[in-house]
XYZ file of C-alpha atoms in Angstrom:
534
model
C -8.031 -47.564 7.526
C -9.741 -46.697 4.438
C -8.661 -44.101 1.943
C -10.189 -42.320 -0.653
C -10.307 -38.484 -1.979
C -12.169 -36.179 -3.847
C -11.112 -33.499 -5.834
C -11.139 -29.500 -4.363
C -13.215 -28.245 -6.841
C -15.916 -30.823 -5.807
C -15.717 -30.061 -1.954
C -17.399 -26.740 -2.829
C -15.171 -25.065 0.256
C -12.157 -23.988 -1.851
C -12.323 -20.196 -4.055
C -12.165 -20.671 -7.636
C -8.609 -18.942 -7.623
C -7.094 -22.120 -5.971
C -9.291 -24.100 -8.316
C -7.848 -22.790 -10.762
C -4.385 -22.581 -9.966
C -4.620 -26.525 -8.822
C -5.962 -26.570 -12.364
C -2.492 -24.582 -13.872
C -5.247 -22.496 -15.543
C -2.753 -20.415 -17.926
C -4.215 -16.926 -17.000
C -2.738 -17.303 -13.286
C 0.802 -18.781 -14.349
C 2.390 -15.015 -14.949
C 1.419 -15.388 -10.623
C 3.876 -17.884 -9.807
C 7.170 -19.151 -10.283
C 6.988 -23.260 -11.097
C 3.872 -25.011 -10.324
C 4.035 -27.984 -7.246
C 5.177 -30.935 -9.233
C 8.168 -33.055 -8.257
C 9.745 -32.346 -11.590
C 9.792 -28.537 -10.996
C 12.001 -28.885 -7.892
C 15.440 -29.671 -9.853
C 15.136 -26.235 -11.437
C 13.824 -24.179 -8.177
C 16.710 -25.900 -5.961
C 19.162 -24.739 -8.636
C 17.798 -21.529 -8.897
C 17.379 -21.023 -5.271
C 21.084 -22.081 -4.585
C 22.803 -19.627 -6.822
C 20.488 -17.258 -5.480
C 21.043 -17.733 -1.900
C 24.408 -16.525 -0.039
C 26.339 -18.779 1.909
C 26.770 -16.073 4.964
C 23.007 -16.098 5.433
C 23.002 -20.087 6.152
C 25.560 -19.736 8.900
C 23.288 -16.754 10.495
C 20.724 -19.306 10.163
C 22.485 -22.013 12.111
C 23.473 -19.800 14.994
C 19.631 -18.437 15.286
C 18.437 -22.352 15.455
C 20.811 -23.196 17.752
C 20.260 -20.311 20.392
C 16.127 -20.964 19.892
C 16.682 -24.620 20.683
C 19.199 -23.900 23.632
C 16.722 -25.137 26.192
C 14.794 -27.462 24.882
C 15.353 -31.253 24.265
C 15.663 -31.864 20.496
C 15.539 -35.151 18.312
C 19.150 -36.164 16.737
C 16.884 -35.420 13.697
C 16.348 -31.839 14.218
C 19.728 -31.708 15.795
C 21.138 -32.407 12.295
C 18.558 -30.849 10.531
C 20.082 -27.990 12.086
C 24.034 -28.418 11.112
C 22.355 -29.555 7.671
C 20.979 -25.837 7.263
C 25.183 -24.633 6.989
C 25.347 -26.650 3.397
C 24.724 -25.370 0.088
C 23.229 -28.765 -0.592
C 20.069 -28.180 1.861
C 17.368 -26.764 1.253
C 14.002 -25.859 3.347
C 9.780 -26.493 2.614
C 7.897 -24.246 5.260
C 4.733 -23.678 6.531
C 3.922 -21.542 8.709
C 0.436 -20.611 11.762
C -0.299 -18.721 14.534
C 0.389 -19.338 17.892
C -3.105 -21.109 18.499
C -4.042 -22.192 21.598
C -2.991 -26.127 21.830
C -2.520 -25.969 17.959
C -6.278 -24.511 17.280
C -7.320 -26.059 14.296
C -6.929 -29.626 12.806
C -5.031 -28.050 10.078
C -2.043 -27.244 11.991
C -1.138 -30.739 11.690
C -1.871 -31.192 8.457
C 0.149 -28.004 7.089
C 3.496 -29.834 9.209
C 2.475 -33.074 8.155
C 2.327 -31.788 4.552
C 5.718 -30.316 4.846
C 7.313 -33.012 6.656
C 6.105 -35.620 4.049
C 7.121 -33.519 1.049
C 10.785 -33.044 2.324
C 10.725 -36.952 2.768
C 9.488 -37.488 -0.695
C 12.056 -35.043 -1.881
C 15.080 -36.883 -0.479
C 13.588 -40.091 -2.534
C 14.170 -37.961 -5.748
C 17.253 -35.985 -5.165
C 19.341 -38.366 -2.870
C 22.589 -35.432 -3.682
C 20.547 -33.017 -1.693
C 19.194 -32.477 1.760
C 15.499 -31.343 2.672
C 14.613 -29.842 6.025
C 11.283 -29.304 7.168
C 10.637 -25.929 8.919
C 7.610 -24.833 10.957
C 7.476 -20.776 11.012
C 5.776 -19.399 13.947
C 3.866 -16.555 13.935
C 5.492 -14.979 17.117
C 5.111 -11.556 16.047
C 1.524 -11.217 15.100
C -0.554 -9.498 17.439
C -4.255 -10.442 16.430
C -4.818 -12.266 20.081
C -8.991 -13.212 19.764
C -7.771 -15.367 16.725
C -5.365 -17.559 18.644
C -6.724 -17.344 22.472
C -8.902 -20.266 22.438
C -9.468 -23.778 21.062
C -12.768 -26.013 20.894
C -13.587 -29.151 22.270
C -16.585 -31.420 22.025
C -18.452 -28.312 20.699
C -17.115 -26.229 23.850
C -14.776 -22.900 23.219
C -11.829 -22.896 25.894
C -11.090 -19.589 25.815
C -7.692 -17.569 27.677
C -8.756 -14.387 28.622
C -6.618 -12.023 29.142
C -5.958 -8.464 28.141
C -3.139 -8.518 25.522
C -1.098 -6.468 23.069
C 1.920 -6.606 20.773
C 3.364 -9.804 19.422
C 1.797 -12.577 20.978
C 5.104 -14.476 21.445
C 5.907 -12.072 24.089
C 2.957 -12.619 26.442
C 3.406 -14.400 29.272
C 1.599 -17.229 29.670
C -0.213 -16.303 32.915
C -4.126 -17.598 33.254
C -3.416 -20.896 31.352
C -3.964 -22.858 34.552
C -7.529 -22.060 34.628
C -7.887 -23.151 30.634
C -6.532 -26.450 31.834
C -8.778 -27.381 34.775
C -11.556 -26.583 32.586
C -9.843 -28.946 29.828
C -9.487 -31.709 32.394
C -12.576 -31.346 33.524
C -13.645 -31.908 30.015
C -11.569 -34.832 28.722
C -12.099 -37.231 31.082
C -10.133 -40.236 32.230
C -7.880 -42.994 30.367
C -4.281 -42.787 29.083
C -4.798 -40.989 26.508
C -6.650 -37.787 28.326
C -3.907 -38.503 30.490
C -1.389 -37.972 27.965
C -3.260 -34.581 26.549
C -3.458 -32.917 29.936
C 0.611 -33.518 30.687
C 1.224 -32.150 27.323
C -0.716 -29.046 28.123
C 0.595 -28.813 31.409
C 4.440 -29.360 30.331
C 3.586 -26.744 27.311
C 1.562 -23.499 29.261
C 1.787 -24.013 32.577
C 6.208 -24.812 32.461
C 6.680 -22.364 30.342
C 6.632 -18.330 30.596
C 5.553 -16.912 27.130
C 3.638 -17.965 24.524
C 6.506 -18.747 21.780
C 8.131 -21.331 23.938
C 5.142 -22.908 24.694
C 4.512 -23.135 21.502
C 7.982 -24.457 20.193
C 7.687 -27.069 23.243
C 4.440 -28.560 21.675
C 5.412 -28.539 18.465
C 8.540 -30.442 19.084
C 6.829 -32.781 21.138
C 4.101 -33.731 18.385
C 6.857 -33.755 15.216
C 10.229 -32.908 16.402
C 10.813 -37.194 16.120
C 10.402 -36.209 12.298
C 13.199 -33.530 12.043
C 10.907 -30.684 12.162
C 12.646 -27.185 12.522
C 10.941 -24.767 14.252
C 11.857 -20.926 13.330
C 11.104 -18.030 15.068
C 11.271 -15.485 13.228
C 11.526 -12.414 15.754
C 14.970 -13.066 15.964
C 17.712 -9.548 15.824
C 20.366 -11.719 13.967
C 17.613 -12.671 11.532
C 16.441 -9.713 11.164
C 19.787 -8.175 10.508
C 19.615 -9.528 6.991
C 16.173 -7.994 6.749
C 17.803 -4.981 6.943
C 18.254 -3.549 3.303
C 14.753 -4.688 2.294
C 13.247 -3.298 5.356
C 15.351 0.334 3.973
C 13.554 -0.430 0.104
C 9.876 -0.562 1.469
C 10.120 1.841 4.074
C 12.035 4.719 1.595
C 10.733 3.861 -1.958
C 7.380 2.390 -0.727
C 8.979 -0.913 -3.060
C 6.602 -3.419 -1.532
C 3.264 -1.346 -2.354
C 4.051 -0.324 -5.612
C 4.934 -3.919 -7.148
C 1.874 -5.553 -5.265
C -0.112 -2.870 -6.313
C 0.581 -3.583 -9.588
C 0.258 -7.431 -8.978
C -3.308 -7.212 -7.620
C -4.814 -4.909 -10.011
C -3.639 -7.378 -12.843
C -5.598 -10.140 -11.124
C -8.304 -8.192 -10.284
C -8.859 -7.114 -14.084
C -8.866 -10.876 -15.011
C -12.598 -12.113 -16.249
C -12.193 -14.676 -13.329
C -13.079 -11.766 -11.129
C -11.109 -13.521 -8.140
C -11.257 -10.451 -6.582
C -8.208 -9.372 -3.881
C -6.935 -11.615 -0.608
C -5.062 -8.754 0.977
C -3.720 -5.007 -0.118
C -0.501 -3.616 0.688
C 0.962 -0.103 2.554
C 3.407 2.246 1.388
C 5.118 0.510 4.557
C 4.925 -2.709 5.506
C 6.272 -2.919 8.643
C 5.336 -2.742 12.017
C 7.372 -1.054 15.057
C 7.530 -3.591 17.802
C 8.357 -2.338 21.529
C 7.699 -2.564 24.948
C 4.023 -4.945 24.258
C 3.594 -2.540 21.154
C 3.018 -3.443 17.436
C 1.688 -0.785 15.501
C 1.976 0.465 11.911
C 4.580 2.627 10.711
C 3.064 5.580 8.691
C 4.820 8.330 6.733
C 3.835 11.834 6.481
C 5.776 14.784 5.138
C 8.916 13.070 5.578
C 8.954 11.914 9.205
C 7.727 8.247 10.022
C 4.945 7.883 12.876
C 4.263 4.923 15.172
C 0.520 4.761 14.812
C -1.710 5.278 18.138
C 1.933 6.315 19.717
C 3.616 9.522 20.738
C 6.774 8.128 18.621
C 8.122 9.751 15.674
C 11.493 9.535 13.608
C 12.631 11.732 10.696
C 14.197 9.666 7.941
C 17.451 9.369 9.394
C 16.391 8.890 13.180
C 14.183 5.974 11.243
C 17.321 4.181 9.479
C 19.471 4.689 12.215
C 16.694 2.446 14.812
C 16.678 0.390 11.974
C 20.017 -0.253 11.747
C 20.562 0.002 15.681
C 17.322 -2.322 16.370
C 16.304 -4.385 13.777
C 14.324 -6.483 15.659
C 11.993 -3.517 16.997
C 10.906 -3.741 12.843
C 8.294 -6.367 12.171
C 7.112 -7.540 8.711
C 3.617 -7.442 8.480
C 1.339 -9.911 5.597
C 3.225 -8.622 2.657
C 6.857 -8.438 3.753
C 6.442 -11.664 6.287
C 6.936 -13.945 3.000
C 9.858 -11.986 1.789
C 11.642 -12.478 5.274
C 10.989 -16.164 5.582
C 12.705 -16.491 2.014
C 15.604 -14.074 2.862
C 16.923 -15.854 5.605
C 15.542 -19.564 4.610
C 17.054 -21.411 1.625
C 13.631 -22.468 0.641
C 12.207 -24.430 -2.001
C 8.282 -24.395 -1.471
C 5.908 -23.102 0.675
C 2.619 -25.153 2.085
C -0.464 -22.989 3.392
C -3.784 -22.850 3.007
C -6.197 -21.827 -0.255
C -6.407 -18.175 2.107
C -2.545 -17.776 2.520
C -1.823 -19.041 -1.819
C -4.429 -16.446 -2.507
C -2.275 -13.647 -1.105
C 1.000 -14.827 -2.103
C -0.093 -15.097 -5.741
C 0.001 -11.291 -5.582
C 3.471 -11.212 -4.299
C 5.914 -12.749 -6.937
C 6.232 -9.330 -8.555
C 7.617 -7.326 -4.988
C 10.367 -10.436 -4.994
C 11.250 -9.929 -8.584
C 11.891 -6.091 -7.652
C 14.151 -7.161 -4.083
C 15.753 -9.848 -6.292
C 14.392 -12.804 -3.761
C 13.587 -16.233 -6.009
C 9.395 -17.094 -5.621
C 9.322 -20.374 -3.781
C 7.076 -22.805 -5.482
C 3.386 -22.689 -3.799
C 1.611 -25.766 -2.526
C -1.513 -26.183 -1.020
C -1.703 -28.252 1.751
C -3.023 -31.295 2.726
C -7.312 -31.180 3.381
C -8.831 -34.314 5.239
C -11.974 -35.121 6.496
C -11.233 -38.186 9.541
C -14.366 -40.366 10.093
C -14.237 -42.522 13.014
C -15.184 -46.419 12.955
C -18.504 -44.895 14.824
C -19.455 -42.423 12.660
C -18.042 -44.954 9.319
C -20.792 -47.260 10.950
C -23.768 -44.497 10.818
C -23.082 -43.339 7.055
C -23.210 -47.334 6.319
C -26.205 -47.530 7.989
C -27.659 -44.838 6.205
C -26.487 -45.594 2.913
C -25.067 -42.329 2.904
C -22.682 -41.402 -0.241
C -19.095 -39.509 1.043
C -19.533 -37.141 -1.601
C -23.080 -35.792 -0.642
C -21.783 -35.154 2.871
C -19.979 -31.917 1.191
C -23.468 -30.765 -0.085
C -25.216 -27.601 1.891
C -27.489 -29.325 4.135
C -31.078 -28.195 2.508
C -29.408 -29.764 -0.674
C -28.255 -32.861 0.952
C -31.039 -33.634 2.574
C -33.552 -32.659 -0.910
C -31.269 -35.105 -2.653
C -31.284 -37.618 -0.544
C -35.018 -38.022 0.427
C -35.381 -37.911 -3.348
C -32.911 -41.096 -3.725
C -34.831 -42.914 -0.447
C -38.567 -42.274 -1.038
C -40.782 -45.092 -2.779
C -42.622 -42.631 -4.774
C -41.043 -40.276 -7.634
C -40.759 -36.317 -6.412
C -39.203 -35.362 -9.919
C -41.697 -34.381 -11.868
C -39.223 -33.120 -15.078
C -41.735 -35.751 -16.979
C -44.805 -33.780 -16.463
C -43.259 -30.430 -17.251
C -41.998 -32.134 -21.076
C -45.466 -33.283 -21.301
C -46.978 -29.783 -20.338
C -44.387 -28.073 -22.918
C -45.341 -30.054 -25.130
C -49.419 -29.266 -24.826
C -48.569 -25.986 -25.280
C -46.190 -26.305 -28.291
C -49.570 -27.215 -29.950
C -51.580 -23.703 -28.573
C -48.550 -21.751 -29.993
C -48.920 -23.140 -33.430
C -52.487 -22.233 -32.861
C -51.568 -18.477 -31.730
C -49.467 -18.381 -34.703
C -52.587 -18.214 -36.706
C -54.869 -15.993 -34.610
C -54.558 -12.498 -32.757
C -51.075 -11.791 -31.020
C -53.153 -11.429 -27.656
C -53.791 -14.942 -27.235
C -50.307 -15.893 -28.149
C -49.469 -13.397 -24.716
C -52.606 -15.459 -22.912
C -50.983 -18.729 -24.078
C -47.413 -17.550 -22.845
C -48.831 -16.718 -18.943
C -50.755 -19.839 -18.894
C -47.960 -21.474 -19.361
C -45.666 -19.972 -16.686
C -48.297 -20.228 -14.526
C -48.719 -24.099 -14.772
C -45.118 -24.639 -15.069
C -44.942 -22.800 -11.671
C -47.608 -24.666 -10.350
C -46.240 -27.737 -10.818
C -43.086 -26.596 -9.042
C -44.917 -25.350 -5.824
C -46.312 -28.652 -5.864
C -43.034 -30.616 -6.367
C -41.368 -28.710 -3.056
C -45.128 -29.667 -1.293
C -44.580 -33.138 -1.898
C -40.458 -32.761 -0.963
C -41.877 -31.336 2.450
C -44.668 -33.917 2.828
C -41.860 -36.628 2.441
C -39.344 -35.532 4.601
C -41.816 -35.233 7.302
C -42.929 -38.733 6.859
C -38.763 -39.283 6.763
C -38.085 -37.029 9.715
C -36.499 -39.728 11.695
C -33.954 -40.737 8.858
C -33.346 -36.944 8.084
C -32.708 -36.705 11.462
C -29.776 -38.836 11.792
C -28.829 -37.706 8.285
C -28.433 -34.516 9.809
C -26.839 -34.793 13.024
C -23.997 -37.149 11.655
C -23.418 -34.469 8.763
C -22.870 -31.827 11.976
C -20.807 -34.226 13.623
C -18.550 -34.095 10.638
C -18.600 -30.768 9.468
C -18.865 -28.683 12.568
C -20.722 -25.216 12.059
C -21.708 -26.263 8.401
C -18.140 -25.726 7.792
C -14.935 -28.087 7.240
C -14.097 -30.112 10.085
C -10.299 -29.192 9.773
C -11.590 -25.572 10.216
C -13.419 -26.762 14.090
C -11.883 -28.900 15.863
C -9.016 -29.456 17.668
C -6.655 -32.475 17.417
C -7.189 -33.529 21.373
C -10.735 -35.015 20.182
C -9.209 -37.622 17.782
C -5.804 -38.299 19.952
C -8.507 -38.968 22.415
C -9.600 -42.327 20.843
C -6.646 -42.707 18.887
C -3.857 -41.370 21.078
C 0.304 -41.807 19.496
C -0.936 -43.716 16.771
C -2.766 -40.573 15.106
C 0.201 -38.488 13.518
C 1.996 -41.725 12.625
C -1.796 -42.542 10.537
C -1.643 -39.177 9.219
C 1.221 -39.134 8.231
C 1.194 -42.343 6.119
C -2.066 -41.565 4.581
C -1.820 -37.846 3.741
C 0.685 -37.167 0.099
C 1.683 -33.424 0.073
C 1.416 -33.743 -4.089
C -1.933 -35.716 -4.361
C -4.041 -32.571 -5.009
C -7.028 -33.949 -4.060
C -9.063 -33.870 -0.772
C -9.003 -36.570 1.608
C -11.184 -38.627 3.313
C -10.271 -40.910 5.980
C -12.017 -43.825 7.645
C -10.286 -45.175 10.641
C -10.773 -48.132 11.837
């Protein structure tokens, strides 16, 4: 295995907010609470433990141990679990979707960021306890983002016609998604060992949330991972007297309001990630999740017949908590209500928004959890390592757009020099000397002087990208390959993380692949990794 990394800014596929905040840029630090560095822990864990009640870790427990009632757990997770009771323990969460066989790469690296930096914790503070938590996104109902995964270029797609939370659906049609995997995979132990985890996740179990929890546990739970599900009534019972603030003062909106229109007006211009409602909650029944509006003081269930007047709305809420779901703004708050959490790992999308939410915690008097971005790695197998060797191919160029890659590097290979920055100096200079002869003579020629110049300088550019084109079709066979193995890696000109799925490297690299990740990838490195196997 060979390791190296670049830095984010350099990858030129991460927003110059996160940048920046990597960067501790002072104009952003009024955004967040401590920056991610080991030595801001000590004062989060202190300030999260006098800010955190007791009660709410023994709901906690209970919840964990009624989700994890039928399934086989780890001792790890098992006293992960009891570990949650102590004032002494304390949580780092990420959280995803419910993506079909994880989706993305990225899934794994968000859990393997976690797990790593609760592990690295531990080494620091030995008094206190660190539990890794993966949050599931049971009650989010956008089902065309999480219905499908690719493989070997190929979308495996469930359909199926779906609404509400997608924890609740049923897991019906995912027989047909994995004939057409095994068809796909092919044989060996390994394929083997993909299609019985599919099988034993979708096709033994009867909603998408279990199925879910199953696989999860089966990739990390040997690491002490603790799954949460956060559609959950006892849970949600402590959501209770926020869920009153937003819906009845409108809390939510008017602090991240506030928030976003102070980072808008920055001269970064890093524009806005999401924008809150006056309520920011969802009503969640019967395969329905739908927005909550109010209007002249009674509270509609959007595309519904349902409507409440302000006490019908408080009493449901206080009757049926769990019928109220948090939607992008108030999800955070909830994981950090019921969680005594330190940090949470996401992606540059998910700091972006959060970074506009410290102010709505401030005003429901919930401590900011310190904000990490997660692990990024690009995995290049011996194979491909072999091809960018043969090529002479630099790492870094690979992150180039592919007209600029390939410009730069037919420019490095060719035998004859396409830069012709030496004969535009030289022209310049020429006509240095017919301005100091303008200077002297009628202000029309100095004009004449001025076009002729544009006009050769453009000239010699037109013939600069004629000689580029002439040379990369006498290269076409080397920009060829430079090409393809620059798709292999990033998929859809985009980041291979973003693409594919983890089957296609288990596939050649089978149980030793999260063990390999999870010694190479460090959760505080802040730098972009890139990872040679061998």
């Amino acid at each position: 295995m060979k390791s190296d990394c670049i830095p984010f800014k350099k990858t030129g596929y991460f927003s110059n907010l996160i940048c920046d905040y990597l960067d501790e840029k002072e104009t952003l630090k009024p955004f967040f609470n401590r920056f991610s560095s080991l030595d801001n822990f000590k004062d989060q864990l202190l300030e999260k433990q006098a800010n955190f009640p007791i009660e709410n870790r023994t709901v906690l427990n209970g919840a964990m141990k009624r989700q994890y009632a039928n399934i086989d757990i780890s001792r790890s997770t098992e006293l992960h679990i009891e570990l949650l009771k102590d004032k002494s323990t304390f949580t780092v969460v990420t959280g995803h979707q419910l993506n079909l066989f994880t989706g993305p790469l990225y899934f794994l690296y968000k859990i393997i960021s976690t797990i790593n930096l609760t592990q690295q914790l531990k080494e620091v503070y030995p008094n206190y306890n660190f539990v890794p938590v993966y949050w599931m996104a049971t009650e989010d109902h956008d089902f065309d983002e999480i219905n499908y995964f690719n493989f070997k270029g190929k979308k495996l797609q469930w359909n199926k016609i779906a609404s509400g939370a997608v924890g609740h659906l049923n897991t019906d049609g995912l027989d047909d998604i994995y004939d057409m995997f095994s068809l796909e995979i092919g044989m060996g132990q390994n394929a083997e060992e993909l299609k019985a985890l599919f099988k034993k996740a979708y096709l033994e179990h009867s909603n998408l949330t279990d199925a879910t929890r199953y696989l999860a546990n089966e990739l990390f739970g040997e690491y002490g991972l603790v799954i949460v599900d956060g559609d959950d009534r006892e849970l949600k019972k402590l959501l209770v007297p926020y869920a009153k603030m937003d819906i009845l003062e409108n809390s939510g909106y008017k602090a991240v309001s506030e928030t976003s229109q102070k980072l808008e007006q920055l001269p970064e211009n890093y524009g806005i990630q999401v924008n809150p409602r006056e309520i920011n909650y969802f009503y969640l029944k019967d395969g329905v999740r739908e927005r909550i509006i109010e209007e002249n003081g009674l509270f509609y269930i959007n595309d519904t017949d349902l409507r409440f007047t302000e006490e019908e709305v408080l009493k449901e809420l206080e009757n049926y908590p769990e019928r109220f779901s948090p939607n992008v703004i108030s999800r955070p708050l909830y994981q950090e209500i019921i969680l005594p959490n330190l940090c949470y790992i996401g992606g540059g999308g998910e700091l972006a928004y959060w970074l506009e939410l410290k102010s709505s915690f401030e005003e429901m008097g919930i401590t900011f959890p310190i904000l990490l971005l997660r692990n990024s790695a690009l995995v290049i197998t011996q194979k491909q390592g072999k091809k960018l060797t043969k090529l002479n191919l630099d790492i870094e160029d690979l992150f180039l757009k592919q007209n600029s890659f390939i410009n730069k590097k037919i420019r490095n290979i060719s035998n004859i020099d396409i830069d012709f920055s030496p004969q535009r100096r030289n022209l310049q200079e020429q006509f240095q000397e017919l301005y100091a002869l303008a200077e002297q003579t009628d202000k029309s020629f100095l004009g004449a002087v001025k076009a002729q110049e544009v006009k050769q300088l453009k000239g010699l550019d037109n013939l600069e990208k004629r000689l580029l084109k002439a040379q990369k079709r006498k290269l076409k066979d080397h920009v060829v390959r430079m090409t393809e193995i620059q798709n292999e890696l990033f998929p859809n000109k985009s980041l291979q993380e973003r693409n594919l799925n983890f089957s296609e490297l288990y596939l050649e690299y089978g149980k030793e692949l999260i063990p390999v990740l999870m010694k190479e990838l460090k959760p505080l490195s802040g730098e972009f990794n890139i990872l040679t196997m061998d």
